[in-house]
PDB file of C-alpha atoms in Angstrom:
ATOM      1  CA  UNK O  78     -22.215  -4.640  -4.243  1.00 96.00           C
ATOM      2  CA  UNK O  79     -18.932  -5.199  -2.366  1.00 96.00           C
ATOM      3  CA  UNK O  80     -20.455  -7.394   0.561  1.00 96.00           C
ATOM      4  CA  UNK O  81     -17.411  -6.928   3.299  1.00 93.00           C
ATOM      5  CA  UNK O  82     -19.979  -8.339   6.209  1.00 90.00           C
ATOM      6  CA  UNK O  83     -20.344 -11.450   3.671  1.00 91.00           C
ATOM      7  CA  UNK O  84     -23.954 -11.254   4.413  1.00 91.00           C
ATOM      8  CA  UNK O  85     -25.928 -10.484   1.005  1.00 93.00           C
ATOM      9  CA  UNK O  86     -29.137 -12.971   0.675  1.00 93.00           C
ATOM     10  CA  UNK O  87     -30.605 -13.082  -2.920  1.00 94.00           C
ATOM     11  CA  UNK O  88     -33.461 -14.881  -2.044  1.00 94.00           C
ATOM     12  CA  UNK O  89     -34.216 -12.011   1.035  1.00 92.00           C
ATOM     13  CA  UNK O  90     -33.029  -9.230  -2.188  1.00 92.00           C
ATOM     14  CA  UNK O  91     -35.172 -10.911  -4.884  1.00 94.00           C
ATOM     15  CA  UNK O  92     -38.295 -11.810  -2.326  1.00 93.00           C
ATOM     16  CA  UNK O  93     -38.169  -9.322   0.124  1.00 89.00           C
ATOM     17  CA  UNK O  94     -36.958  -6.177  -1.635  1.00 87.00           C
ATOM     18  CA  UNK O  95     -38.118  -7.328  -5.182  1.00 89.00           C
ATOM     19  CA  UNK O  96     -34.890  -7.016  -6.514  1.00 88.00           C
ATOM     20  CA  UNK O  97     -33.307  -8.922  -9.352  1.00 94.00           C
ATOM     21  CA  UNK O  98     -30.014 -10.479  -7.563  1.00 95.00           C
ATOM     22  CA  UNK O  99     -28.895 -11.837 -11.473  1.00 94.00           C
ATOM     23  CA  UNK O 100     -28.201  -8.420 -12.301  1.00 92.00           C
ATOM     24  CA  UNK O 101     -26.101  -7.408  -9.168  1.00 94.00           C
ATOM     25  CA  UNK O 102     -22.692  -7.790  -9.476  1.00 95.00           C
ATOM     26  CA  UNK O 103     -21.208  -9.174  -6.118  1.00 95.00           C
ATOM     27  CA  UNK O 104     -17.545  -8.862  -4.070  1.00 96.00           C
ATOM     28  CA  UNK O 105     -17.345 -10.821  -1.095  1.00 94.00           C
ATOM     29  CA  UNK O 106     -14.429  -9.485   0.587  1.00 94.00           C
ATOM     30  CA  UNK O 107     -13.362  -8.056   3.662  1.00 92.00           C
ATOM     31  CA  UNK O 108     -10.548  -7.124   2.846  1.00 93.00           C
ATOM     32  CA  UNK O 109     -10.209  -3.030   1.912  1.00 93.00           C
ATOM     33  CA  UNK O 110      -7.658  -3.246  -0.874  1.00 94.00           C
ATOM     34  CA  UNK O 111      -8.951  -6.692  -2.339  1.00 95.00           C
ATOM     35  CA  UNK O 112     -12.448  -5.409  -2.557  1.00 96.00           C
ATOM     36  CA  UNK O 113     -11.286  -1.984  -4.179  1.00 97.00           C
ATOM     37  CA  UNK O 114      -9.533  -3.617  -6.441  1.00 97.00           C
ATOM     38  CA  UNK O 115     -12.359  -5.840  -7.162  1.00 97.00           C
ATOM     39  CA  UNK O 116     -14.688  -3.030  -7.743  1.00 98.00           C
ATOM     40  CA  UNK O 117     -13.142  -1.179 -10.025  1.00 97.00           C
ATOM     41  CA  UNK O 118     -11.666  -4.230 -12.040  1.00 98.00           C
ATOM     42  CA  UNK O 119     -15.546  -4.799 -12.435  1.00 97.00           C
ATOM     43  CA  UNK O 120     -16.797  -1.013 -13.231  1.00 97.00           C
ATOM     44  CA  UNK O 121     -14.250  -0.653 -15.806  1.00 97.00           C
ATOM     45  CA  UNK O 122     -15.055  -4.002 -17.510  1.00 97.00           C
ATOM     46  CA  UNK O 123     -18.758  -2.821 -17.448  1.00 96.00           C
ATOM     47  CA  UNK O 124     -17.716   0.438 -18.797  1.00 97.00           C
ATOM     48  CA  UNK O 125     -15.837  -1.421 -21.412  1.00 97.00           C
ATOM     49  CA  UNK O 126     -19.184  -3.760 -22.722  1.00 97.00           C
ATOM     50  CA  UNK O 127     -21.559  -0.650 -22.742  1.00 96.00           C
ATOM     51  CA  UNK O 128     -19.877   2.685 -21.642  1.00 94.00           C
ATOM     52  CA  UNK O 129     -23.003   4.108 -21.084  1.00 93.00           C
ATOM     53  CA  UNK O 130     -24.224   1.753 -18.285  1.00 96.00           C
ATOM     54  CA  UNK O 131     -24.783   3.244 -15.084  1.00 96.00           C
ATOM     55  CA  UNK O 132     -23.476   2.157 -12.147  1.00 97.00           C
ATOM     56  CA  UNK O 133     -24.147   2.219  -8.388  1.00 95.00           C
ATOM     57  CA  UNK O 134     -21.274   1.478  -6.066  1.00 96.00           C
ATOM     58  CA  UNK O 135     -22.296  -0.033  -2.763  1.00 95.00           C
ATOM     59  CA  UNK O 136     -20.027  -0.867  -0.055  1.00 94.00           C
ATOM     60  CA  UNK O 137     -21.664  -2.605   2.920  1.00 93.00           C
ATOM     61  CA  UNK O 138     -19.775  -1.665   5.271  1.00 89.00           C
ATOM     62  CA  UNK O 139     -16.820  -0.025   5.895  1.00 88.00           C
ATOM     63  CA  UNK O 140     -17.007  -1.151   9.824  1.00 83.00           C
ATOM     64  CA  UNK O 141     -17.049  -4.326   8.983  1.00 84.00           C
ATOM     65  CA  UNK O 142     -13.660  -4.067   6.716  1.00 89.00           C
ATOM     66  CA  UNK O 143     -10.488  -4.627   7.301  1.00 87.00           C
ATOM     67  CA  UNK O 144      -6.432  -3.876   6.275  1.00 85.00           C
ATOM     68  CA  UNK O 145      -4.216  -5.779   4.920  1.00 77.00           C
ATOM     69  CA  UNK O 146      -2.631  -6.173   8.151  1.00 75.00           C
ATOM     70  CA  UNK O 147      -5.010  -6.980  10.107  1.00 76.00           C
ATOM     71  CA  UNK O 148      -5.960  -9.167   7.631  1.00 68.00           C
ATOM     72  CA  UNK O 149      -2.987 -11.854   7.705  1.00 66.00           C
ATOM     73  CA  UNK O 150      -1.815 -14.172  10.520  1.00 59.00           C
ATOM     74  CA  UNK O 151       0.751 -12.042  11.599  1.00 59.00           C
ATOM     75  CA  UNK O 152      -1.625  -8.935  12.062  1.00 52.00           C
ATOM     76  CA  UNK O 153      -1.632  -9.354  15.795  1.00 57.00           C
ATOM     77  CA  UNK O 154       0.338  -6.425  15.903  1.00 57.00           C
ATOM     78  CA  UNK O 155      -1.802  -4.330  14.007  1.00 52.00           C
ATOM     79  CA  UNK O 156      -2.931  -1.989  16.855  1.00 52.00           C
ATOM     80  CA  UNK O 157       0.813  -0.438  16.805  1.00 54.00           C
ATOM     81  CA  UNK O 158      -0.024   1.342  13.617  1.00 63.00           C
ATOM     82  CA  UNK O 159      -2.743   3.867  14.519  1.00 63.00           C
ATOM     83  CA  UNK O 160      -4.347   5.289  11.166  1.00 78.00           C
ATOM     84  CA  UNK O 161      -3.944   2.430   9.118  1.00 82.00           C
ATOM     85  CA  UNK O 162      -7.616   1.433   8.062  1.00 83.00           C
ATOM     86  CA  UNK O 163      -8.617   4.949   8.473  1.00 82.00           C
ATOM     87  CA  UNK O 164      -6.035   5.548   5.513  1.00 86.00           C
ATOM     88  CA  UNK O 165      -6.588   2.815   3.429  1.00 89.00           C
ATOM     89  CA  UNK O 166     -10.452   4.113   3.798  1.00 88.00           C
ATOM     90  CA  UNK O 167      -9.494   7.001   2.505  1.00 87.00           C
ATOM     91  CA  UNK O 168      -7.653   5.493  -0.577  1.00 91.00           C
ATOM     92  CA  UNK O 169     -10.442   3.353  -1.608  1.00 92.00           C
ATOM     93  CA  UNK O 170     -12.483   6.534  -1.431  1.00 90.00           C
ATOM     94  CA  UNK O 171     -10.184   8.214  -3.563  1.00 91.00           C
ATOM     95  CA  UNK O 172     -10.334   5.359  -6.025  1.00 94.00           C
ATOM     96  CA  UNK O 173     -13.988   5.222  -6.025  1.00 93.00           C
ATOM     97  CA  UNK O 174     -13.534   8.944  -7.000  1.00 91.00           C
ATOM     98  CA  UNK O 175     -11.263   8.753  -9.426  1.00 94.00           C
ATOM     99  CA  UNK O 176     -13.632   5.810 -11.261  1.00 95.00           C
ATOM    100  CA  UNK O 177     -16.231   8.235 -11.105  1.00 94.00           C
ATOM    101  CA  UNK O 178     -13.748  10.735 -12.766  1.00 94.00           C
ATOM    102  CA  UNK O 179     -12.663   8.334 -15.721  1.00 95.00           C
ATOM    103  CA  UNK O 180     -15.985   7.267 -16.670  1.00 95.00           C
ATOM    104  CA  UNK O 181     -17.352  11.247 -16.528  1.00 94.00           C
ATOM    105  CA  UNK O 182     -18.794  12.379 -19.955  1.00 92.00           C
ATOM    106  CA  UNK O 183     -16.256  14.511 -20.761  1.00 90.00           C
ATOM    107  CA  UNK O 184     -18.424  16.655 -23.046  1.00 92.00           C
ATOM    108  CA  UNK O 185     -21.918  17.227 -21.145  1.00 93.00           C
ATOM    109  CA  UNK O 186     -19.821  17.097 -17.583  1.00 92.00           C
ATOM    110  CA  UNK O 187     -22.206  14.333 -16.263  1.00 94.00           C
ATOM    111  CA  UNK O 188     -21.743  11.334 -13.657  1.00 94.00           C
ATOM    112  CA  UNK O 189     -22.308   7.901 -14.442  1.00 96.00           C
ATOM    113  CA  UNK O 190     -21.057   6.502 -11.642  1.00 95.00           C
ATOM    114  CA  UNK O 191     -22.730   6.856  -8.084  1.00 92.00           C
ATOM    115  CA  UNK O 192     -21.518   5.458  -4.591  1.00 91.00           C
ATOM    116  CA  UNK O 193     -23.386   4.613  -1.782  1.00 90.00           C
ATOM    117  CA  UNK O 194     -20.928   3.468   1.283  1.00 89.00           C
ATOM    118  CA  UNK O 195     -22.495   2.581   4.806  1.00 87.00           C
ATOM    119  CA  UNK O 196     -20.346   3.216   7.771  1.00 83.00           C
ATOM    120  CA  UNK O 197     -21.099   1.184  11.466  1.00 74.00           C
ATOM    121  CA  UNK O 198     -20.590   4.119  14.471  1.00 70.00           C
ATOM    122  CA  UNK O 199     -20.316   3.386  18.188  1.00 66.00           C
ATOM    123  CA  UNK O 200     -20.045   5.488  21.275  1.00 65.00           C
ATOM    124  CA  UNK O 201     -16.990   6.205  22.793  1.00 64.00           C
ATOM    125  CA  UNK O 202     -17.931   5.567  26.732  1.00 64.00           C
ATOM    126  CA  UNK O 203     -15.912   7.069  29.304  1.00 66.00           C
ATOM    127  CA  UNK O 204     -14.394   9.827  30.923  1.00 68.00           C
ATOM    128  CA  UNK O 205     -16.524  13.231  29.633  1.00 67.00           C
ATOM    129  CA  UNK O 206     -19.370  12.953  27.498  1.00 69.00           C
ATOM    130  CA  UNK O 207     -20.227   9.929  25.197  1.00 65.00           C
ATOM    131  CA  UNK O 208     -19.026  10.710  21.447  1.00 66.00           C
ATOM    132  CA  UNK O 209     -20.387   8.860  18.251  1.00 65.00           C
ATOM    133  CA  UNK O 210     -16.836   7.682  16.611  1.00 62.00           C
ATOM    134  CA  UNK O 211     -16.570   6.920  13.300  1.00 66.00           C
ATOM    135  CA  UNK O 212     -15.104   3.085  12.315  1.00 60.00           C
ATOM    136  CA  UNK O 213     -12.482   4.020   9.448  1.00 62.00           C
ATOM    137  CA  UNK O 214     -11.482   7.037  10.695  1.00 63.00           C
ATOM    138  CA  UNK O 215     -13.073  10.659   9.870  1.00 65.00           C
ATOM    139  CA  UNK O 216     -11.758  10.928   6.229  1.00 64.00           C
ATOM    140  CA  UNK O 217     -15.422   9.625   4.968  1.00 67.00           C
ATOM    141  CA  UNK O 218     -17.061  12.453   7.321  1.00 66.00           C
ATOM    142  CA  UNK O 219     -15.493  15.316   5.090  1.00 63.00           C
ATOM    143  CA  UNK O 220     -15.301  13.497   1.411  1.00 63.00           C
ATOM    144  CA  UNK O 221     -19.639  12.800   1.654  1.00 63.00           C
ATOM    145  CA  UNK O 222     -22.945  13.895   0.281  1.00 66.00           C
ATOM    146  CA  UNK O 223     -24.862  12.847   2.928  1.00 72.00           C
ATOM    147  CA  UNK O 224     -25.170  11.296   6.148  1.00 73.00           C
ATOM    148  CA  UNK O 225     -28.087   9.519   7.636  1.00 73.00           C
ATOM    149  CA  UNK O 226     -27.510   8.850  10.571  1.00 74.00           C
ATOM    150  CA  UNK O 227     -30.031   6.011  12.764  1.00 74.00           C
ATOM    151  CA  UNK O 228     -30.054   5.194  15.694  1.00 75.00           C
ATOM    152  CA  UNK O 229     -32.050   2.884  18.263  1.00 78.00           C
ATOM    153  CA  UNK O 230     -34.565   4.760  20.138  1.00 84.00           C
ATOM    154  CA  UNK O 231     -36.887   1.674  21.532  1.00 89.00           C
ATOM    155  CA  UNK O 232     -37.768  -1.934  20.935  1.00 90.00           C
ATOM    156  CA  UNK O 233     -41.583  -2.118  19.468  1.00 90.00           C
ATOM    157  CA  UNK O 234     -43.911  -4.622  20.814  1.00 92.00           C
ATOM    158  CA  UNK O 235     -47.228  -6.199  19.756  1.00 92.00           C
ATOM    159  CA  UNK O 236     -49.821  -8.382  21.955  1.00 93.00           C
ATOM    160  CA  UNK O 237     -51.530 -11.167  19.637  1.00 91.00           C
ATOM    161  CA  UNK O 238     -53.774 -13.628  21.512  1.00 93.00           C
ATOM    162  CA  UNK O 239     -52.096 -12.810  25.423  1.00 93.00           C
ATOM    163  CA  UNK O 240     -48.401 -12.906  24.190  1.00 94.00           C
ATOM    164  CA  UNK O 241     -46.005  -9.898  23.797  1.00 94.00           C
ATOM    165  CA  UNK O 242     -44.033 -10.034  20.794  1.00 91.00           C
ATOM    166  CA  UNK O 243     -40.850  -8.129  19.954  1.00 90.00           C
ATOM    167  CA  UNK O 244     -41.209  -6.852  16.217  1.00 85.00           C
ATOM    168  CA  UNK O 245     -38.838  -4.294  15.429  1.00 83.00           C
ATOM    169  CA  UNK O 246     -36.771  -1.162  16.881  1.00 82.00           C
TER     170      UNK O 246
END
């Protein structure tokens, strides 16, 4: 799991999901090229132990990640380079797919590596009609599987003894 919102819970994973967190291997980075590095220093020391493990990628979320430069006190400037998370995106993208390439069972052609990257979206508001944009950049539109894409439609309420209670969208 590389957590780049730095908000994984183990309890909430173990309790609530009933997950084992002891077997999740965690990077708590923001930053895009720390955390790729980070990943795929750990799939190829997993691959190393038992190269028939398989492994699920999860990057949660690409919105919430950053570039180097934005990532260091004299990023303030960032904004003048248009395109530069959107291409770092794409590299660590890349990477993730040329992981998935190395560890490939060369003879029976089959995957042992899976990714599953979540992506924020907002609405561009303005002049002409209102536009879901992509954080990153586009690149991750073209290189997926599959997009699920949620959206708020309504709060949902409950009454319990008089009182109106807000328990979910």
């Amino acid at each position: 799991l590389w957590d780049s919102e730095k908000k994984f819970d183990s309890r909430r994973f173990d309790d609530k999901i009933m997950g084992s967190s002891e077997n999740l291997l965690v990077v708590n980075t923001s930053n895009i090229i720390q955390g790729i590095n980070a990943v795929a220093n750990l799939v190829n020391a997993a691959k190393e132990q038992n190269p028939e493990v398989k492994i699920l990628v999860v990057w949660d979320s690409v919105g919430a990640s950053v570039n180097s430069t934005e990532d260091n006190d004299d990023g303030e400037y960032f904004s003048k380079y248009l395109g530069v998370t959107a291409n770092v995106v794409a590299y660590s993208v890349r990477k993730l797919n040329k992981l998935s390439n190395k560890h490939q069972n060369k003879e029976t052609g089959q995957d042992s590596i899976a990714s599953l990257i979540i992506n924020q979206t907002y609405s561009s508001i303005g002049i002409g009609p209102s536009v879901q944009i992509e954080k990153g950049g586009n690149e991750l539109t073209y290189l997926r599987s599959l997009i699920l894409q949620l959206s708020s439609k309504k709060d949902l309420f409950k009454i319990k003894g008089g009182t109106k209670y807000k328990y979910g969208i």
